[in-house]
Short mmCIF file of C-alpha atoms in Angstrom, two decimals:
data_model
loop_
_atom_site.label_atom_id
_atom_site.label_comp_id
_atom_site.label_asym_id
_atom_site.label_seq_id
_atom_site.Cartn_x
_atom_site.Cartn_y
_atom_site.Cartn_z
CA MET A 990 230.04 28.35 225.01
CA TYR A 991 229.33 32.06 225.23
CA ARG A 992 227.30 33.16 228.24
CA ASN A 993 225.94 36.61 228.89
CA ASN A 994 227.53 37.27 232.28
CA GLN A 995 230.27 39.44 233.70
CA LYS A 996 233.05 37.23 232.36
CA ARG A 997 232.36 36.92 228.67
CA GLN A 998 234.20 34.35 226.59
CA CYS A 999 235.49 35.08 223.10
CA LEU A 1000 233.57 32.97 220.59
CA ILE A 1001 236.80 31.97 218.87
CA CYS A 1002 239.57 31.50 221.45
CA PHE A 1003 237.33 31.28 224.58
CA ASN A 1004 239.48 33.76 226.50
CA ASP A 1005 237.87 36.56 228.48
CA THR A 1006 236.80 39.27 226.03
CA ASN A 1007 238.10 41.84 228.52
CA LYS A 1008 241.56 40.29 228.70
CA TYR A 1009 242.80 43.11 226.47
CA PRO A 1010 240.66 46.10 227.56
CA SER A 1011 239.76 48.72 224.98
CA LEU A 1012 237.31 51.59 224.59
CA TYR A 1013 235.67 49.64 221.77
CA HIS A 1014 234.93 46.72 224.08
CA LEU A 1015 233.53 49.06 226.71
CA LEU A 1016 231.18 50.75 224.22
CA TYR A 1017 230.03 47.82 222.08
CA GLN A 1018 230.65 44.67 224.17
CA PRO A 1019 231.65 42.55 221.16
CA THR A 1020 231.62 38.76 221.19
CA LEU A 1021 235.36 38.54 220.41
CA CYS A 1022 238.48 39.44 222.32
CA LEU A 1023 240.67 42.18 220.90
CA LYS A 1024 243.30 39.69 219.71
CA CYS A 1025 240.82 37.72 217.60
CA LEU A 1026 239.01 40.85 216.46
CA ASN A 1027 242.24 42.27 215.08
CA GLN A 1028 242.89 39.17 212.97
CA PHE A 1029 240.01 40.11 210.68
CA ALA A 1030 241.53 42.27 207.93
CA ILE A 1031 239.08 45.13 207.43
CA TYR A 1032 238.59 46.36 203.85
CA ASN A 1033 235.22 48.18 204.10
CA CYS A 1034 235.21 49.73 200.65
CA HIS A 1035 232.30 50.81 198.49
CA HIS A 1036 232.24 49.98 194.79
CA TYR A 1037 229.82 49.83 191.91
CA TYR A 1038 229.67 46.35 190.42
CA HIS A 1039 227.79 46.06 187.13
CA GLY A 1040 225.81 49.12 188.18
CA TYR A 1041 224.93 47.91 191.68
CA PRO A 1042 226.33 49.49 194.86
CA LEU A 1043 228.62 46.91 196.49
CA VAL A 1044 230.21 46.96 199.94
CA ILE A 1045 232.93 44.45 200.85
CA LEU A 1046 233.79 44.35 204.55
CA TYR A 1047 236.96 42.24 204.80
CA HIS A 1048 239.91 40.85 202.92
CA TYR A 1049 239.60 37.07 202.67
CA ASN A 1050 242.69 36.22 204.69
CA ASP A 1051 243.69 32.91 206.29
CA PHE A 1052 241.98 33.79 209.57
CA PHE A 1053 238.67 34.60 207.88
CA LYS A 1054 238.92 31.41 205.82
CA LYS A 1055 239.53 29.32 208.95
CA ILE A 1056 236.62 30.81 210.93
CA LEU A 1057 234.24 30.62 207.97
CA PHE A 1058 235.07 26.94 207.48
CA GLN A 1059 234.54 26.24 211.17
CA TYR A 1060 231.16 27.99 210.95
CA LYS A 1061 229.91 26.57 207.65
CA GLY A 1062 231.89 23.40 207.12
CA GLN A 1063 231.87 22.18 210.71
CA GLY A 1064 228.50 23.61 211.71
CA ASP A 1065 229.73 25.75 214.63
CA TYR A 1066 226.51 27.76 214.97
CA ALA A 1067 227.81 30.06 217.72
CA LEU A 1068 230.22 31.66 215.24
CA LYS A 1069 227.31 33.37 213.48
CA ASP A 1070 228.01 36.27 215.85
CA ALA A 1071 231.76 36.36 215.20
CA PHE A 1072 231.92 38.04 211.79
CA LEU A 1073 230.35 41.49 212.10
CA ASN A 1074 231.74 42.76 215.41
CA SER A 1075 233.70 45.47 213.61
CA PHE A 1076 230.54 46.88 212.00
CA PRO A 1077 227.99 47.75 214.70
CA ASP A 1078 226.51 50.39 212.38
CA LEU A 1079 225.03 47.79 210.00
CA LYS A 1080 221.84 47.58 212.04
CA ARG A 1081 221.25 51.33 211.73
CA LYS A 1082 222.40 51.56 208.12
CA TYR A 1083 220.19 48.76 206.78
CA HIS A 1084 217.20 48.78 209.12
CA LYS A 1085 214.84 49.84 206.31
CA TYR A 1086 216.02 47.12 203.94
CA MET A 1087 214.78 43.64 203.14
CA ILE A 1088 217.77 41.29 203.26
CA ALA A 1089 217.90 38.70 200.48
CA VAL A 1090 220.43 36.04 201.45
CA ILE A 1091 222.43 34.14 198.86
CA PRO A 1092 221.32 30.51 199.17
CA SER A 1093 223.45 27.54 200.09
CA SER A 1094 222.48 24.03 199.06
CA LYS A 1095 219.49 22.48 200.81
CA GLN A 1096 221.55 19.38 201.58
CA ASP A 1097 224.26 21.41 203.32
CA ASP A 1098 221.70 23.39 205.33
CA ILE A 1099 220.03 20.18 206.50
CA LYS A 1100 223.39 18.68 207.46
CA ARG A 1101 224.53 21.68 209.51
CA GLY A 1102 221.06 22.52 210.80
CA PHE A 1103 220.97 26.16 209.67
CA ASN A 1104 221.42 28.52 206.72
CA PRO A 1105 224.74 30.28 207.41
CA ASN A 1106 224.10 33.51 205.49
CA GLU A 1107 220.64 33.90 206.99
CA MET A 1108 221.89 33.52 210.56
CA ILE A 1109 224.61 36.15 210.09
CA ALA A 1110 222.17 38.55 208.41
CA ARG A 1111 219.74 38.21 211.32
CA SER A 1112 222.37 39.74 213.59
CA PHE A 1113 221.61 43.15 212.04
CA ASN A 1114 218.14 42.81 210.45
CA ASP A 1115 215.16 40.48 210.99
CA ASN A 1116 213.48 41.38 207.70
CA ILE A 1117 214.94 38.43 205.78
CA PHE A 1118 213.91 37.15 202.35
CA THR A 1119 214.81 33.47 201.94
CA GLY A 1120 213.05 32.85 198.63
CA LEU A 1121 216.25 32.33 196.63
CA PHE A 1122 217.22 28.67 196.42
CA LYS A 1123 219.43 26.23 194.53
CA ILE A 1124 217.79 23.45 192.55
CA ASN A 1125 220.77 21.15 193.15
CA ASP A 1126 224.02 20.99 195.09
CA TYR A 1127 226.02 23.42 192.94
CA LYS A 1128 229.35 24.69 194.23
CA GLN A 1129 231.24 27.30 192.21
CA THR A 1130 234.64 26.01 193.27
CA LYS A 1131 233.86 22.62 191.72
CA GLN A 1132 232.55 23.94 188.41
CA THR A 1133 234.58 24.55 185.28
CA ASP A 1134 231.97 26.90 183.82
CA ARG A 1135 230.92 29.19 186.66
CA SER A 1136 228.33 30.87 184.47
CA LEU A 1137 226.16 27.76 184.94
CA VAL A 1138 225.01 29.25 188.23
CA ASN A 1139 222.25 31.13 186.40
CA LYS A 1140 220.60 27.78 185.69
CA ILE A 1141 220.87 26.62 189.28
CA ILE A 1142 219.44 29.50 191.36
CA LYS A 1143 215.68 30.03 191.34
CA ILE A 1144 213.20 32.08 193.37
CA LYS A 1145 209.87 31.64 195.14
CA ASP A 1146 207.61 34.29 196.69
CA GLY A 1147 209.42 36.96 194.68
CA LYS A 1148 206.43 39.31 194.89
CA GLN A 1149 207.56 40.17 198.43
CA LEU A 1150 210.43 42.12 196.86
CA TYR A 1151 208.23 44.58 194.97
CA ASN A 1152 209.01 48.21 195.87
CA GLN A 1153 211.43 47.14 198.61
CA ASN A 1154 214.95 48.38 199.26
CA VAL A 1155 216.73 45.05 198.88
CA LEU A 1156 220.14 44.23 200.31
CA ILE A 1157 221.65 41.08 198.82
CA PHE A 1158 223.94 39.49 201.41
CA ASP A 1159 226.67 36.89 200.86
CA ASP A 1160 229.69 35.68 202.79
CA VAL A 1161 232.31 35.63 200.00
CA ILE A 1162 232.47 36.96 196.44
CA THR A 1163 234.79 35.24 193.95
CA SER A 1164 233.79 35.47 190.30
CA GLY A 1165 230.68 37.53 191.10
CA ASN A 1166 228.45 35.23 189.03
CA THR A 1167 226.32 34.07 191.94
CA ILE A 1168 225.52 37.49 193.36
CA MET A 1169 224.86 38.92 189.88
CA THR A 1170 222.51 36.05 189.06
CA CYS A 1171 220.57 36.79 192.24
CA ALA A 1172 220.53 40.52 191.49
CA LYS A 1173 219.07 39.96 188.02
CA ILE A 1174 216.42 37.60 189.37
CA ILE A 1175 215.44 40.07 192.09
CA GLU A 1176 215.43 42.99 189.65
CA SER A 1177 212.65 41.31 187.66
CA TYR A 1178 210.34 41.82 190.67
CA GLN A 1179 210.76 45.61 190.56
CA PRO A 1180 212.32 46.43 193.91
CA ARG A 1181 212.85 50.06 194.80
CA SER A 1182 216.62 49.54 194.95
CA ILE A 1183 219.24 46.79 195.07
CA THR A 1184 222.44 46.98 197.11
CA LEU A 1185 225.07 44.27 197.53
CA LEU A 1186 226.82 43.49 200.83
CA VAL A 1187 229.57 40.87 200.97
CA MET A 1188 231.66 39.95 203.97
CA ALA A 1189 234.94 39.14 202.19
CA SER A 1190 236.82 38.70 198.92
CA ASN A 1191 240.31 37.72 197.81
CA HIS A 1192 239.60 38.47 194.15
CA LEU A 1193 239.49 42.26 194.30
CA ASN A 1194 241.80 42.80 191.33
CA GLU A 1195 239.76 40.48 189.13
CA LEU A 1196 236.41 41.93 190.21
CA PHE A 1197 237.30 45.57 189.57
CA LYS A 1198 239.81 45.46 186.72
#
């Protein structure tokens, strides 16, 4: 367990975060040691996806996959602070935005005890919109027709989005159907702007061909 004292444990390997000293650790005091931090493959590229600004932070490598599964699949809540160490500027960059988190299934959230996207988003902004929801336990990876997602995701309290700069946040983008469905739903409530922020993808060639 991480404790805020002089000897700080890495959230992933539990070694001292200062075991491998660096200027970065001195300035930002991240929650990961340098060895674990360097296993995240930074991409950090800006695109336009169907007309929306899109930022993808990482390549979806084996390390990211493992840590994301431990966080979401095994309910390791402490790992909410493990993913964005390399991007301390997110708080400054998006402080005037309302963050709309891509929903997970209600059943999964109850089982793990938290909404994974929401908890990560709260590490850089407390202005969170959680009105997007799934009407059943839909998982893209188990669906033959991924376009069915537009029948699964709904919204409540959408009026909160009016005239807001909205940042739609998700952990992984694959086909892009989920995030685009959410963008179209949000757009109907006349926000000032819509930007997309995704932590990782391993489908870059398919997304931007």
